[in-house]
Each structure stands twice: as C-alpha cells, then as structure tokens.
C-alpha cells in the first residue's frame, strides 16, 4: 500500500481502487481500517477510490501520541492526504463515524472541498444526538426477520452499556438490510479491523464544538449529499434530515431496504445515487417518490424542451440533439425509472413512465414545455398529453410504438449476459403491454390538443409505418414525416431529425 506522512511524521497508508477522478473515502467505526469499505459496491468502476487507514488502524502506523486519535486532530491527516495527492480540491466521502471527521474538515477547509458525500452519517460533531428510542423504533422495522427476537434482546443490553463482543455480534443484523452470508462475513471482520483503544480517544470530551461547526457548515458552498438507510438507527432517516437542514442546498436520499452499509445492501442503487451526485453534468430531482437523474443544456431563461429517451436507453442518447437545440432552448434530458442513473424500483409500465414524465415536468416547473420522446419515451409523452391536455406545449413522437396489439406478438425476451445500464425487469413488463395494450389508449389520441409531429423511421424501421400514419391522423393537430433511418432516427440521422424539428417550428 502507498503511504504518506502526517503532520507529526506518522506514516499513514491508503489503498487505490479504480481509475478516474480521485474520491477520498474516510472509514468510520470509529477507527476501523478502510478494508471494510471494499470497493463501495462497485463505485471503483466509476471513480478512483482513495481509501486511507486512519492512524493506528490497518496498515497505518501507531502514533507516539494517542491523543492524536481525537476526531478533531485527525482533520490534519485528511488535509495531509489531500496535499500528498496534489489535489487543489477534493471529492470527499465519509461513512458513519467518519462523517464527524468530514464535518470538521469541511468547517475548517471549506475551500478544499469539491463535493461532500455523507453515508449513514454520524452526527455528534453537529450536536445531533441519537437517542435510545431511535434504536428501538428502527429495530421494530425488522420485526418479521427470523433473527429479530435474539437481536432485540441483545439490543437492550447494548443500550444499557453492556457492549461485550457477544452482545455486539448479536445486534449486528440490525446494521444490514439483508442478513445474508456476505453481511455475516462483513460483520465478523469488524473486531479485527477496529482499534478499540484508538476509538476511545475519538470522541473524547471537548472534541466537538457543535455551535461553531454548525455555523461554519452553513457557509459551505460545495455540493453535499446525505445518504441514509431506510432501516438504519444511527442515524435514522429523520435524524439524518436534521443534519441536512444544517447544510444549505444539500441533497438528501433515503436508500430503501438499506441499513448502515448501503453499498452492501443494494450496490446498484448506492452506486447510481453517488455517481449521479458526483458527476457535475448530472442533476437529480425527487419526483413522485422516485429519484430521476437528468442533464441540462442551454440558457435557463430560454424556452424549455424536455427529451424523453427510449426503452433500455438513457439521457446520453440525446447529447448531439440537445447540444444543437441548446442554442435557442433550455434543454432537459432525464433518465426514466429503471434506466441510467435514476432509481430502479423494480416495477415498470408505460403508465409509470408517463407518471415519471409528469412528475419531472412538475418538479422542474416545466408546464408548457416542448416534449420530444423516442419510442417508449414517446409513448409516455403521448399518454400524458392525452391525459393532461395543455400540460405539454408541443409534442414530438419519434418512432412511438402505436397503441394497437402487435401481430404477431413479441415472444419472451432473453436477458443478455453481462452488466446492464437498465433494469432488465422493465423489458418483460413493457413487452406484455405492447402485445396487449390497454384498449383505452387509442381513445386518448383524440384528446391531445398540443401540435404534434410524428416521426417515422421509414421502411427499415421495425414499426409498421402505416400505423404511425394512423396515429398522427387520430390527433386533432397531428402531422407525420418520414426520415429513412430505422428506429433510432435522432441518433442515426441527427441532421435530418433537427431539420424536421425546425420545419415543425422548433428553431
């Protein structure tokens, strides 16, 4: 492991995982070696993780002065690591107890932060206590688990101060969303990774000055993400929300089904959430209970255009078109649920995709915007325009699957091998609807009041073009144009696609 030297000469070790922009990941515990973070659920595939072993833990040296284990003094070790890496500003992620360290670092060195990510964060540094009732109430959420009775009895001993190794092992299931083999192995490694002597210094009296820290954090301008676990007790989501209130503009996410180690409970959700936050080109809104990631181009005061992608795709497919439209428009391209960096809740239908678009328009105050949809996104936009006349100003439907039963129907799809950037569950769900669409869907077409352009991909498209012509004819202000490009018109023939938009009146 590479090393660097702290302010007092102590040799401190760190691991490097992955490639890309560095993300310093502070381990909690307190004073647990960084190995327990692993690769943070696969986040190392997206960023270069810099995982230090705090002094006296893992491969780092034991300092001569044990008082240097105090949380406030460890701030200087974090700053020494930044200097060692040669980074003017850093992305900093902290888990659990290390969130206290990160808070003190942010208060002392706000100009050194690019972003701050606090995962199931400790809150002592800001004066937010976690009362025993939080632990008891959080434990009740796990009442149906087979291990609950034994763990709940041990929790009372733990809260009474009888935190022996046996008691700590018995309450460990509460820290995990799933008490499976991976969680058991992770919990079993904890005693050997933690410096208990050092931990006793970490929270010494006088370490924290909440009033001063809170005032300093209120002035932090770096983007902040606070990620809490639905089942976590330290902190509960409600307690984490109190921390968010101290950080102006902070993004707050509660990971469903997760407890104290969310990257183990649901790696995909954790990585998508953190990746979306860390990418400066990606924004997130919580719309209808679902986090929707999106990208934005153009002048905020320009007329808005919203781009809705097709099935198994994401907002990146619109980049070329968006960059051209941004000369005269404010352009938004979002990822539907189950796609890209948005939430993957596991339940999918064209109606839910319609609701995503509706919620996104409301969350960004985009009533009256032009909406351009491709394939599945076009179907969602069509359903919304028929249900909410007047919400959409202009409508462009590129290669929309017509709301008529497929003949022949689609056979069961087979999942491709390897990692996917969409949730496979959405494919069989939407295939079933394409084979037997809701009979009420065609009736909505006559209620679409927005001027509508239907774009077909010509003879090489997999969609029968005569059905798209029928689609346009059923709309009061619908028109049809063909661009010989197949199903992906906007990506395969962007210039012709943009020309059709201009002819439609979209400059």
Short mmCIF file of C-alpha atoms in Angstrom, two decimals:
data_model
loop_
_atom_site.label_atom_id
_atom_site.label_comp_id
_atom_site.label_asym_id
_atom_site.label_seq_id
_atom_site.Cartn_x
_atom_site.Cartn_y
_atom_site.Cartn_z
CA UNK A 1 0.00 0.00 0.00
CA UNK A 2 1.24 3.54 -0.73
CA UNK A 3 1.93 5.78 2.23
CA UNK A 4 2.09 9.46 3.10
CA UNK A 5 3.35 11.28 6.17
CA UNK A 6 1.09 13.13 8.58
CA UNK A 7 1.90 16.45 10.24
CA UNK A 8 3.69 14.64 13.10
CA UNK A 9 5.62 12.26 10.85
CA UNK A 10 3.31 9.26 11.36
CA UNK A 11 3.27 7.01 8.27
CA UNK A 12 -0.28 6.57 7.02
CA UNK A 13 -1.30 4.01 4.40
CA UNK A 14 -4.05 4.14 1.81
CA UNK A 15 -5.48 1.94 -0.94
CA UNK A 16 -6.11 2.99 -4.53
CA UNK A 17 -9.00 1.32 -6.36
CA UNK A 18 -10.22 2.06 -9.87
CA UNK A 19 -9.41 4.89 -12.27
CA UNK A 20 -10.58 8.43 -12.84
CA UNK A 21 -11.01 11.45 -10.61
CA UNK A 22 -9.95 10.67 -7.02
CA UNK A 23 -12.62 10.23 -4.35
CA UNK A 24 -11.23 10.20 -0.80
CA UNK A 25 -13.27 7.70 1.24
CA UNK A 26 -12.99 8.05 5.01
CA UNK A 27 -13.77 4.89 7.03
CA UNK A 28 -15.88 5.06 10.16
CA UNK A 29 -16.12 2.65 13.07
CA UNK A 30 -14.78 4.80 14.63
CA UNK A 31 -11.16 3.80 13.94
CA UNK A 32 -11.94 0.84 11.69
CA UNK A 33 -9.48 0.03 8.91
CA UNK A 34 -10.65 1.06 5.46
CA UNK A 35 -10.82 -2.53 4.16
CA UNK A 36 -14.46 -2.84 5.26
CA UNK A 37 -15.47 -0.29 2.62
CA UNK A 38 -14.38 -2.72 -0.09
CA UNK A 39 -14.91 -1.11 -3.49
CA UNK A 40 -18.09 0.57 -2.22
CA UNK A 41 -20.41 -1.70 -4.15
CA UNK A 42 -18.59 -1.23 -7.44
CA UNK A 43 -18.13 2.54 -7.23
CA UNK A 44 -14.47 1.91 -8.07
CA UNK A 45 -15.58 1.13 -11.61
CA UNK A 46 -16.69 4.78 -11.89
CA UNK A 47 -14.15 6.66 -9.74
CA UNK A 48 -10.64 6.26 -8.36
CA UNK A 49 -11.22 5.48 -4.69
CA UNK A 50 -8.57 6.67 -2.23
CA UNK A 51 -9.22 4.74 0.98
CA UNK A 52 -6.94 5.67 3.89
CA UNK A 53 -6.36 3.62 7.02
CA UNK A 54 -6.67 6.19 9.79
CA UNK A 55 -3.67 6.31 12.09
CA UNK A 56 -3.36 3.24 14.27
CA UNK A 57 -5.61 1.14 12.03
CA UNK A 58 -4.91 -1.32 9.22
CA UNK A 59 -1.51 -0.73 7.64
CA UNK A 60 -1.03 2.74 9.09
CA UNK A 61 1.47 3.30 11.88
CA UNK A 62 0.59 3.70 15.54
CA UNK A 63 1.34 7.30 16.59
CA UNK A 64 3.51 8.18 19.56
CA UNK A 65 0.78 10.41 20.97
CA UNK A 66 -2.54 8.54 21.47
CA UNK A 67 -4.40 11.83 21.85
CA UNK A 68 -3.86 12.29 18.10
CA UNK A 69 -6.69 9.77 17.66
CA UNK A 70 -9.12 12.52 18.58
CA UNK A 71 -11.52 13.27 15.77
CA UNK A 72 -10.59 16.96 15.66
CA UNK A 73 -6.89 16.15 15.32
CA UNK A 74 -7.49 13.66 12.52
CA UNK A 75 -8.60 16.61 10.37
CA UNK A 76 -4.93 17.39 9.80
CA UNK A 77 -4.38 13.84 8.50
CA UNK A 78 -7.09 14.35 5.89
CA UNK A 79 -5.52 17.62 4.82
CA UNK A 80 -2.10 15.92 4.61
CA UNK A 81 -3.62 13.30 2.30
CA UNK A 82 -5.05 15.99 0.04
CA UNK A 83 -1.68 17.67 -0.18
CA UNK A 84 0.01 14.32 -0.85
CA UNK A 85 -2.39 13.65 -3.74
CA UNK A 86 -1.64 17.08 -5.19
CA UNK A 87 -5.33 17.97 -5.49
CA UNK A 88 -6.37 21.61 -5.15
CA UNK A 89 -9.88 20.48 -4.22
CA UNK A 90 -11.20 17.03 -3.39
CA UNK A 91 -14.33 14.95 -3.54
CA UNK A 92 -14.74 13.58 -0.01
CA UNK A 93 -16.92 10.65 1.04
CA UNK A 94 -17.31 9.66 4.68
CA UNK A 95 -19.14 6.76 6.25
CA UNK A 96 -20.72 6.58 9.69
CA UNK A 97 -18.46 7.97 12.43
CA UNK A 98 -16.15 9.46 9.78
CA UNK A 99 -18.93 11.90 8.87
CA UNK A 100 -17.98 13.73 12.08
CA UNK A 101 -14.42 13.96 10.80
CA UNK A 102 -15.64 15.12 7.40
CA UNK A 103 -17.84 17.77 9.03
CA UNK A 104 -14.87 19.15 10.96
CA UNK A 105 -12.76 19.10 7.78
CA UNK A 106 -15.48 20.94 5.84
CA UNK A 107 -15.76 23.52 8.61
CA UNK A 108 -12.01 24.11 8.69
CA UNK A 109 -11.17 23.77 4.99
CA UNK A 110 -14.33 24.60 3.00
CA UNK A 111 -12.30 25.91 0.08
CA UNK A 112 -10.68 22.47 -0.34
CA UNK A 113 -13.97 20.67 -0.99
CA UNK A 114 -15.35 19.96 -4.44
CA UNK A 115 -18.14 17.73 -3.11
CA UNK A 116 -19.03 16.09 0.20
CA UNK A 117 -20.86 12.75 0.44
CA UNK A 118 -22.02 11.61 3.89
CA UNK A 119 -23.17 7.98 4.03
CA UNK A 120 -25.31 6.89 7.02
CA UNK A 121 -23.52 9.68 8.85
CA UNK A 122 -22.55 10.15 12.46
CA UNK A 123 -23.92 13.43 13.81
CA UNK A 124 -22.12 14.17 17.08
CA UNK A 125 -19.96 16.90 15.56
CA UNK A 126 -23.06 18.96 14.80
CA UNK A 127 -24.76 18.33 18.14
CA UNK A 128 -27.44 15.91 16.93
CA UNK A 129 -27.83 13.08 19.42
CA UNK A 130 -29.15 9.62 18.58
CA UNK A 131 -31.46 8.70 21.49
CA UNK A 132 -32.15 5.12 22.52
CA UNK A 133 -35.70 5.36 21.20
CA UNK A 134 -34.30 5.70 17.66
CA UNK A 135 -32.65 2.31 18.02
CA UNK A 136 -35.81 0.75 19.40
CA UNK A 137 -38.05 2.28 16.75
CA UNK A 138 -35.70 1.28 13.93
CA UNK A 139 -35.48 -2.25 15.31
CA UNK A 140 -39.27 -2.57 15.08
CA UNK A 141 -38.99 -2.29 11.29
CA UNK A 142 -37.24 -5.68 11.33
CA UNK A 143 -39.81 -7.45 13.49
CA UNK A 144 -40.55 -10.05 10.80
CA UNK A 145 -36.92 -11.17 10.47
CA UNK A 146 -36.12 -14.66 11.84
CA UNK A 147 -33.24 -13.28 13.90
CA UNK A 148 -35.29 -10.43 15.40
CA UNK A 149 -36.09 -11.82 18.87
CA UNK A 150 -32.49 -12.62 19.78
CA UNK A 151 -31.14 -9.39 18.31
CA UNK A 152 -33.80 -7.28 20.01
CA UNK A 153 -32.97 -8.73 23.42
CA UNK A 154 -29.28 -8.06 22.82
CA UNK A 155 -30.09 -4.50 21.77
CA UNK A 156 -31.44 -3.76 25.24
CA UNK A 157 -28.18 -4.98 26.77
CA UNK A 158 -26.26 -2.86 24.25
CA UNK A 159 -28.26 0.27 25.10
CA UNK A 160 -27.72 -0.43 28.81
CA UNK A 161 -23.97 -0.21 28.24
CA UNK A 162 -23.24 -3.93 28.22
CA UNK A 163 -21.49 -3.90 24.83
CA UNK A 164 -19.45 -7.09 25.06
CA UNK A 165 -18.24 -8.82 21.93
CA UNK A 166 -21.08 -11.33 22.21
CA UNK A 167 -23.68 -8.58 22.52
CA UNK A 168 -22.27 -6.62 19.60
CA UNK A 169 -22.33 -9.74 17.43
CA UNK A 170 -25.95 -10.41 18.38
CA UNK A 171 -27.14 -6.93 17.39
CA UNK A 172 -25.14 -6.87 14.14
CA UNK A 173 -28.09 -7.94 11.92
CA UNK A 174 -29.75 -4.59 12.57
CA UNK A 175 -26.90 -2.90 10.68
CA UNK A 176 -27.63 -4.72 7.41
CA UNK A 177 -30.58 -4.64 5.08
CA UNK A 178 -30.11 -8.35 4.38
CA UNK A 179 -28.57 -10.68 6.95
CA UNK A 180 -27.03 -13.00 4.36
CA UNK A 181 -23.64 -14.67 4.08
CA UNK A 182 -21.98 -11.51 2.79
CA UNK A 183 -23.35 -9.48 5.70
CA UNK A 184 -22.25 -12.12 8.22
CA UNK A 185 -18.71 -12.14 6.82
CA UNK A 186 -18.60 -8.34 6.82
CA UNK A 187 -19.76 -8.17 10.45
CA UNK A 188 -17.39 -10.92 11.57
CA UNK A 189 -14.40 -8.96 10.24
CA UNK A 190 -15.22 -5.87 12.30
CA UNK A 191 -13.41 -6.74 15.58
CA UNK A 192 -10.14 -7.48 13.80
CA UNK A 193 -10.33 -4.27 11.79
CA UNK A 194 -11.04 -1.90 14.68
CA UNK A 195 -8.56 -0.30 17.06
CA UNK A 196 -10.67 -0.16 20.21
CA UNK A 197 -8.06 1.80 22.15
CA UNK A 198 -7.95 4.46 19.46
CA UNK A 199 -11.75 4.54 19.33
CA UNK A 200 -11.86 5.51 22.99
CA UNK A 201 -9.98 8.74 22.15
CA UNK A 202 -12.02 9.57 19.03
CA UNK A 203 -14.99 11.02 20.95
CA UNK A 204 -13.11 12.45 23.96
CA UNK A 205 -14.75 15.27 25.85
CA UNK A 206 -14.05 18.60 24.21
CA UNK A 207 -13.53 17.15 20.72
CA UNK A 208 -16.62 18.82 19.30
CA UNK A 209 -17.94 22.37 19.38
CA UNK A 210 -21.31 21.96 17.63
CA UNK A 211 -22.27 25.63 17.61
CA UNK A 212 -19.04 26.64 15.86
CA UNK A 213 -19.18 23.69 13.45
CA UNK A 214 -22.83 24.30 12.56
CA UNK A 215 -22.13 27.95 11.79
CA UNK A 216 -19.19 27.02 9.57
CA UNK A 217 -21.14 24.34 7.71
CA UNK A 218 -23.88 26.84 6.91
CA UNK A 219 -21.32 28.70 4.81
CA UNK A 220 -20.08 25.64 2.87
CA UNK A 221 -20.79 26.11 -0.84
CA UNK A 222 -19.67 22.70 -2.11
CA UNK A 223 -22.48 20.32 -3.13
CA UNK A 224 -23.40 17.89 -0.33
CA UNK A 225 -25.17 14.53 -0.47
CA UNK A 226 -26.54 12.92 2.69
CA UNK A 227 -27.47 9.27 2.16
CA UNK A 228 -29.42 7.50 4.89
CA UNK A 229 -30.58 3.89 5.13
CA UNK A 230 -34.28 3.18 5.50
CA UNK A 231 -33.65 0.70 8.34
CA UNK A 232 -30.69 2.41 9.96
CA UNK A 233 -30.83 3.57 13.56
CA UNK A 234 -27.62 5.55 13.69
CA UNK A 235 -28.87 7.77 12.21
CA UNK A 236 -32.48 7.16 11.31
CA UNK A 237 -33.69 8.98 8.19
CA UNK A 238 -35.45 11.53 10.41
CA UNK A 239 -32.24 12.22 12.31
CA UNK A 240 -30.26 12.45 9.06
CA UNK A 241 -32.80 15.01 7.85
CA UNK A 242 -31.81 17.22 10.80
CA UNK A 243 -28.23 17.13 9.50
CA UNK A 244 -29.43 18.05 6.02
CA UNK A 245 -31.14 21.12 7.47
CA UNK A 246 -27.73 22.39 8.60
CA UNK A 247 -26.29 22.15 5.07
CA UNK A 248 -27.89 24.66 2.69
CA UNK A 249 -28.85 23.04 -0.59
CA UNK A 250 -27.81 19.54 0.45
CA UNK A 251 -29.32 16.63 -1.45
CA UNK A 252 -30.98 14.01 0.75
CA UNK A 253 -31.56 10.41 -0.27
CA UNK A 254 -33.02 7.57 1.78
CA UNK A 255 -31.98 4.25 0.25
CA UNK A 256 -34.88 1.84 0.53
CA UNK A 257 -34.15 -1.57 2.01
CA UNK A 258 -30.77 -0.45 3.31
CA UNK A 259 -29.42 -0.11 6.82
CA UNK A 260 -25.97 1.10 7.90
CA UNK A 261 -23.95 -0.32 5.00
CA UNK A 262 -26.00 0.60 1.90
CA UNK A 263 -23.33 -0.39 -0.62
CA UNK A 264 -23.67 -3.98 0.64
CA UNK A 265 -27.47 -3.96 0.89
CA UNK A 266 -28.06 -2.79 -2.69
CA UNK A 267 -24.83 -2.00 -4.57
CA UNK A 268 -26.56 -0.85 -7.74
CA UNK A 269 -28.77 1.71 -6.05
CA UNK A 270 -25.89 3.00 -3.96
CA UNK A 271 -23.52 3.41 -6.91
CA UNK A 272 -26.10 5.06 -9.17
CA UNK A 273 -27.03 7.54 -6.44
CA UNK A 274 -23.44 8.50 -5.63
CA UNK A 275 -22.32 8.52 -9.26
CA UNK A 276 -25.18 10.83 -10.24
CA UNK A 277 -24.27 13.19 -7.40
CA UNK A 278 -20.55 13.25 -8.18
CA UNK A 279 -20.98 13.87 -11.91
CA UNK A 280 -21.16 17.67 -12.33
CA UNK A 281 -23.19 17.22 -15.53
CA UNK A 282 -25.92 15.23 -13.79
CA UNK A 283 -28.69 16.62 -11.60
CA UNK A 284 -31.37 14.78 -9.64
CA UNK A 285 -34.92 15.56 -8.63
CA UNK A 286 -37.24 13.50 -6.48
CA UNK A 287 -40.41 13.22 -8.48
CA UNK A 288 -43.34 11.18 -7.25
CA UNK A 289 -41.09 9.35 -4.79
CA UNK A 290 -38.56 8.37 -7.47
CA UNK A 291 -35.15 9.97 -7.94
CA UNK A 292 -34.80 10.99 -11.58
CA UNK A 293 -31.33 11.86 -12.86
CA UNK A 294 -31.13 14.36 -15.69
CA UNK A 295 -28.80 16.52 -17.76
CA UNK A 296 -29.32 20.15 -18.72
CA UNK A 297 -28.12 22.38 -21.55
CA UNK A 298 -28.71 25.98 -22.58
CA UNK A 299 -29.77 29.31 -21.11
CA UNK A 300 -32.11 28.92 -18.10
CA UNK A 301 -34.32 31.70 -19.46
CA UNK A 302 -34.76 30.11 -22.89
CA UNK A 303 -37.92 28.19 -23.91
CA UNK A 304 -37.79 24.69 -22.38
CA UNK A 305 -37.52 21.39 -24.26
CA UNK A 306 -37.72 18.03 -22.49
CA UNK A 307 -36.21 14.93 -24.11
CA UNK A 308 -37.59 11.50 -23.17
CA UNK A 309 -35.46 8.51 -24.19
CA UNK A 310 -36.48 5.07 -25.42
CA UNK A 311 -36.53 1.73 -23.66
CA UNK A 312 -33.16 0.36 -22.48
CA UNK A 313 -31.56 3.72 -23.30
CA UNK A 314 -30.84 6.82 -21.22
CA UNK A 315 -30.44 10.58 -21.43
CA UNK A 316 -26.99 10.36 -23.02
CA UNK A 317 -28.58 9.25 -26.31
CA UNK A 318 -29.83 12.82 -26.76
CA UNK A 319 -26.46 14.58 -26.41
CA UNK A 320 -25.97 15.57 -30.07
CA UNK A 321 -29.56 16.76 -30.48
CA UNK A 322 -29.52 18.53 -27.11
CA UNK A 323 -26.34 20.45 -27.88
CA UNK A 324 -27.88 21.77 -31.10
CA UNK A 325 -31.21 22.66 -29.50
CA UNK A 326 -29.42 24.42 -26.63
CA UNK A 327 -28.52 27.31 -28.93
CA UNK A 328 -32.12 28.54 -28.62
CA UNK A 329 -33.64 26.46 -25.79
CA UNK A 330 -33.19 25.27 -22.24
CA UNK A 331 -32.93 21.52 -22.79
CA UNK A 332 -33.60 18.79 -20.22
CA UNK A 333 -32.93 15.09 -20.82
CA UNK A 334 -33.82 12.74 -17.98
CA UNK A 335 -33.44 9.04 -17.24
CA UNK A 336 -36.74 7.22 -16.71
CA UNK A 337 -37.02 4.91 -13.70
CA UNK A 338 -35.10 1.71 -14.26
CA UNK A 339 -32.70 3.41 -16.67
CA UNK A 340 -29.27 5.00 -16.35
CA UNK A 341 -28.61 6.83 -13.10
CA UNK A 342 -32.24 7.14 -11.94
CA UNK A 343 -33.80 4.84 -9.34
CA UNK A 344 -34.53 1.23 -10.33
CA UNK A 345 -37.60 0.44 -8.20
CA UNK A 346 -38.37 -2.89 -9.92
CA UNK A 347 -41.94 -2.05 -11.06
CA UNK A 348 -42.46 -0.78 -14.60
CA UNK A 349 -45.24 0.07 -17.02
CA UNK A 350 -45.97 2.70 -19.63
CA UNK A 351 -48.28 4.34 -17.10
CA UNK A 352 -45.44 4.61 -14.58
CA UNK A 353 -43.15 6.07 -17.25
CA UNK A 354 -45.95 8.55 -18.03
CA UNK A 355 -46.05 9.44 -14.35
CA UNK A 356 -42.27 9.92 -14.31
CA UNK A 357 -42.54 12.46 -17.12
CA UNK A 358 -45.45 14.20 -15.41
CA UNK A 359 -43.61 14.38 -12.08
CA UNK A 360 -40.44 15.63 -13.78
CA UNK A 361 -42.30 18.44 -15.53
CA UNK A 362 -43.88 19.46 -12.24
CA UNK A 363 -40.66 19.19 -10.23
CA UNK A 364 -38.83 21.46 -12.68
CA UNK A 365 -41.83 23.77 -13.26
CA UNK A 366 -41.89 22.99 -16.98
CA UNK A 367 -45.59 23.19 -17.80
CA UNK A 368 -45.96 24.21 -21.45
CA UNK A 369 -42.59 22.81 -22.49
CA UNK A 370 -41.99 21.10 -25.81
CA UNK A 371 -41.62 17.37 -25.18
CA UNK A 372 -39.71 15.15 -27.62
CA UNK A 373 -39.98 11.43 -26.98
CA UNK A 374 -38.37 8.44 -28.63
CA UNK A 375 -40.07 5.02 -28.66
CA UNK A 376 -41.00 4.24 -25.04
CA UNK A 377 -40.47 7.89 -24.11
CA UNK A 378 -42.79 8.91 -26.94
CA UNK A 379 -45.45 6.53 -25.64
CA UNK A 380 -45.14 8.02 -22.14
CA UNK A 381 -45.41 11.54 -23.56
CA UNK A 382 -48.43 10.58 -25.68
CA UNK A 383 -50.24 9.07 -22.70
CA UNK A 384 -49.51 12.19 -20.65
CA UNK A 385 -50.61 14.60 -23.39
CA UNK A 386 -53.89 12.72 -23.73
CA UNK A 387 -54.49 12.67 -20.00
CA UNK A 388 -53.37 16.24 -19.22
CA UNK A 389 -54.23 18.46 -22.21
CA UNK A 390 -52.42 21.77 -22.00
CA UNK A 391 -49.51 20.48 -19.89
CA UNK A 392 -47.33 19.97 -22.96
CA UNK A 393 -46.86 22.88 -25.38
CA UNK A 394 -45.63 20.94 -28.42
CA UNK A 395 -45.19 17.22 -28.84
CA UNK A 396 -42.76 15.22 -30.99
CA UNK A 397 -43.22 11.45 -31.13
CA UNK A 398 -40.27 9.64 -32.72
CA UNK A 399 -40.92 6.02 -33.66
CA UNK A 400 -43.59 5.61 -31.00
CA UNK A 401 -44.99 2.08 -30.61
CA UNK A 402 -48.64 2.50 -31.73
CA UNK A 403 -51.27 1.62 -29.11
CA UNK A 404 -52.56 -1.33 -31.09
CA UNK A 405 -51.90 -5.04 -30.36
CA UNK A 406 -48.76 -6.46 -32.01
CA UNK A 407 -49.40 -9.07 -34.65
CA UNK A 408 -47.56 -11.35 -34.25
CA UNK A 409 -46.93 -10.70 -30.53
CA UNK A 410 -43.40 -10.42 -29.21
CA UNK A 411 -42.01 -13.70 -27.88
CA UNK A 412 -40.49 -13.85 -24.37
CA UNK A 413 -37.25 -11.87 -24.32
CA UNK A 414 -33.97 -13.38 -23.12
CA UNK A 415 -31.75 -11.33 -20.89
CA UNK A 416 -28.33 -10.59 -22.44
CA UNK A 417 -25.25 -11.55 -20.47
CA UNK A 418 -23.20 -9.07 -18.53
CA UNK A 419 -23.92 -5.88 -16.64
CA UNK A 420 -26.74 -3.71 -17.98
CA UNK A 421 -27.30 0.02 -17.56
CA UNK A 422 -31.03 -0.59 -17.25
CA UNK A 423 -33.18 -2.86 -15.12
CA UNK A 424 -34.00 -5.98 -17.14
CA UNK A 425 -37.34 -6.31 -15.33
CA UNK A 426 -38.73 -3.44 -17.41
CA UNK A 427 -38.40 -5.43 -20.66
CA UNK A 428 -40.89 -8.26 -19.98
CA UNK A 429 -43.24 -5.81 -18.25
CA UNK A 430 -43.44 -3.48 -21.24
CA UNK A 431 -43.41 -6.31 -23.79
CA UNK A 432 -46.59 -7.62 -22.22
CA UNK A 433 -48.21 -4.20 -22.64
CA UNK A 434 -47.05 -3.89 -26.24
CA UNK A 435 -48.60 -7.27 -27.03
CA UNK A 436 -51.90 -6.35 -25.35
CA UNK A 437 -52.14 -2.57 -24.89
CA UNK A 438 -54.86 -1.02 -22.79
CA UNK A 439 -57.91 -0.65 -25.05
CA UNK A 440 -58.40 2.86 -23.65
CA UNK A 441 -55.07 4.11 -25.03
CA UNK A 442 -56.28 4.86 -28.59
CA UNK A 443 -59.13 6.90 -27.15
CA UNK A 444 -56.62 9.30 -25.64
CA UNK A 445 -55.27 10.32 -29.04
CA UNK A 446 -58.28 12.47 -29.85
CA UNK A 447 -57.80 14.43 -26.64
CA UNK A 448 -54.25 15.59 -27.44
CA UNK A 449 -54.51 19.32 -28.04
CA UNK A 450 -50.79 20.05 -28.44
CA UNK A 451 -49.47 20.43 -32.00
CA UNK A 452 -47.87 17.03 -32.61
CA UNK A 453 -45.22 15.80 -35.01
CA UNK A 454 -44.98 12.03 -35.51
CA UNK A 455 -41.63 10.95 -36.96
CA UNK A 456 -41.28 7.55 -38.58
CA UNK A 457 -38.03 5.80 -39.45
CA UNK A 458 -39.12 4.58 -42.87
CA UNK A 459 -39.03 1.11 -44.39
CA UNK A 460 -36.10 -0.10 -42.26
CA UNK A 461 -37.96 0.61 -39.02
CA UNK A 462 -39.31 -2.29 -37.01
CA UNK A 463 -42.54 -0.35 -36.55
CA UNK A 464 -45.13 -0.54 -39.33
CA UNK A 465 -45.17 2.99 -40.73
CA UNK A 466 -48.82 2.86 -41.75
CA UNK A 467 -49.64 2.50 -38.06
CA UNK A 468 -47.74 5.69 -37.30
CA UNK A 469 -49.66 7.47 -40.04
CA UNK A 470 -52.91 6.30 -38.45
CA UNK A 471 -51.57 7.55 -35.12
CA UNK A 472 -50.99 11.07 -36.48
CA UNK A 473 -54.36 11.12 -38.21
CA UNK A 474 -56.21 10.46 -34.93
CA UNK A 475 -54.75 13.60 -33.34
CA UNK A 476 -56.54 16.92 -33.85
CA UNK A 477 -53.29 18.70 -34.77
CA UNK A 478 -51.07 15.79 -35.79
CA UNK A 479 -48.76 15.51 -38.76
CA UNK A 480 -46.43 12.79 -39.99
CA UNK A 481 -42.96 12.86 -41.52
CA UNK A 482 -40.66 10.05 -42.62
CA UNK A 483 -36.89 10.03 -42.18
CA UNK A 484 -35.29 6.90 -43.63
CA UNK A 485 -33.17 5.95 -40.61
CA UNK A 486 -34.75 2.95 -38.92
CA UNK A 487 -35.87 3.04 -35.32
CA UNK A 488 -33.19 5.39 -33.91
CA UNK A 489 -33.77 8.47 -36.02
CA UNK A 490 -32.33 11.09 -33.68
CA UNK A 491 -29.06 9.21 -33.19
CA UNK A 492 -28.56 7.80 -36.70
CA UNK A 493 -29.78 10.84 -38.69
CA UNK A 494 -29.46 13.79 -36.30
CA UNK A 495 -29.23 16.45 -39.01
CA UNK A 496 -32.41 15.29 -40.72
CA UNK A 497 -34.09 14.93 -37.33
CA UNK A 498 -33.20 18.52 -36.39
CA UNK A 499 -34.37 19.73 -39.80
CA UNK A 500 -37.76 18.12 -39.17
CA UNK A 501 -37.94 19.89 -35.80
CA UNK A 502 -37.19 23.23 -37.47
CA UNK A 503 -39.88 22.63 -40.07
CA UNK A 504 -42.24 21.92 -37.17
CA UNK A 505 -41.47 25.36 -35.78
CA UNK A 506 -38.82 24.41 -33.24
CA UNK A 507 -35.96 26.78 -34.05
#
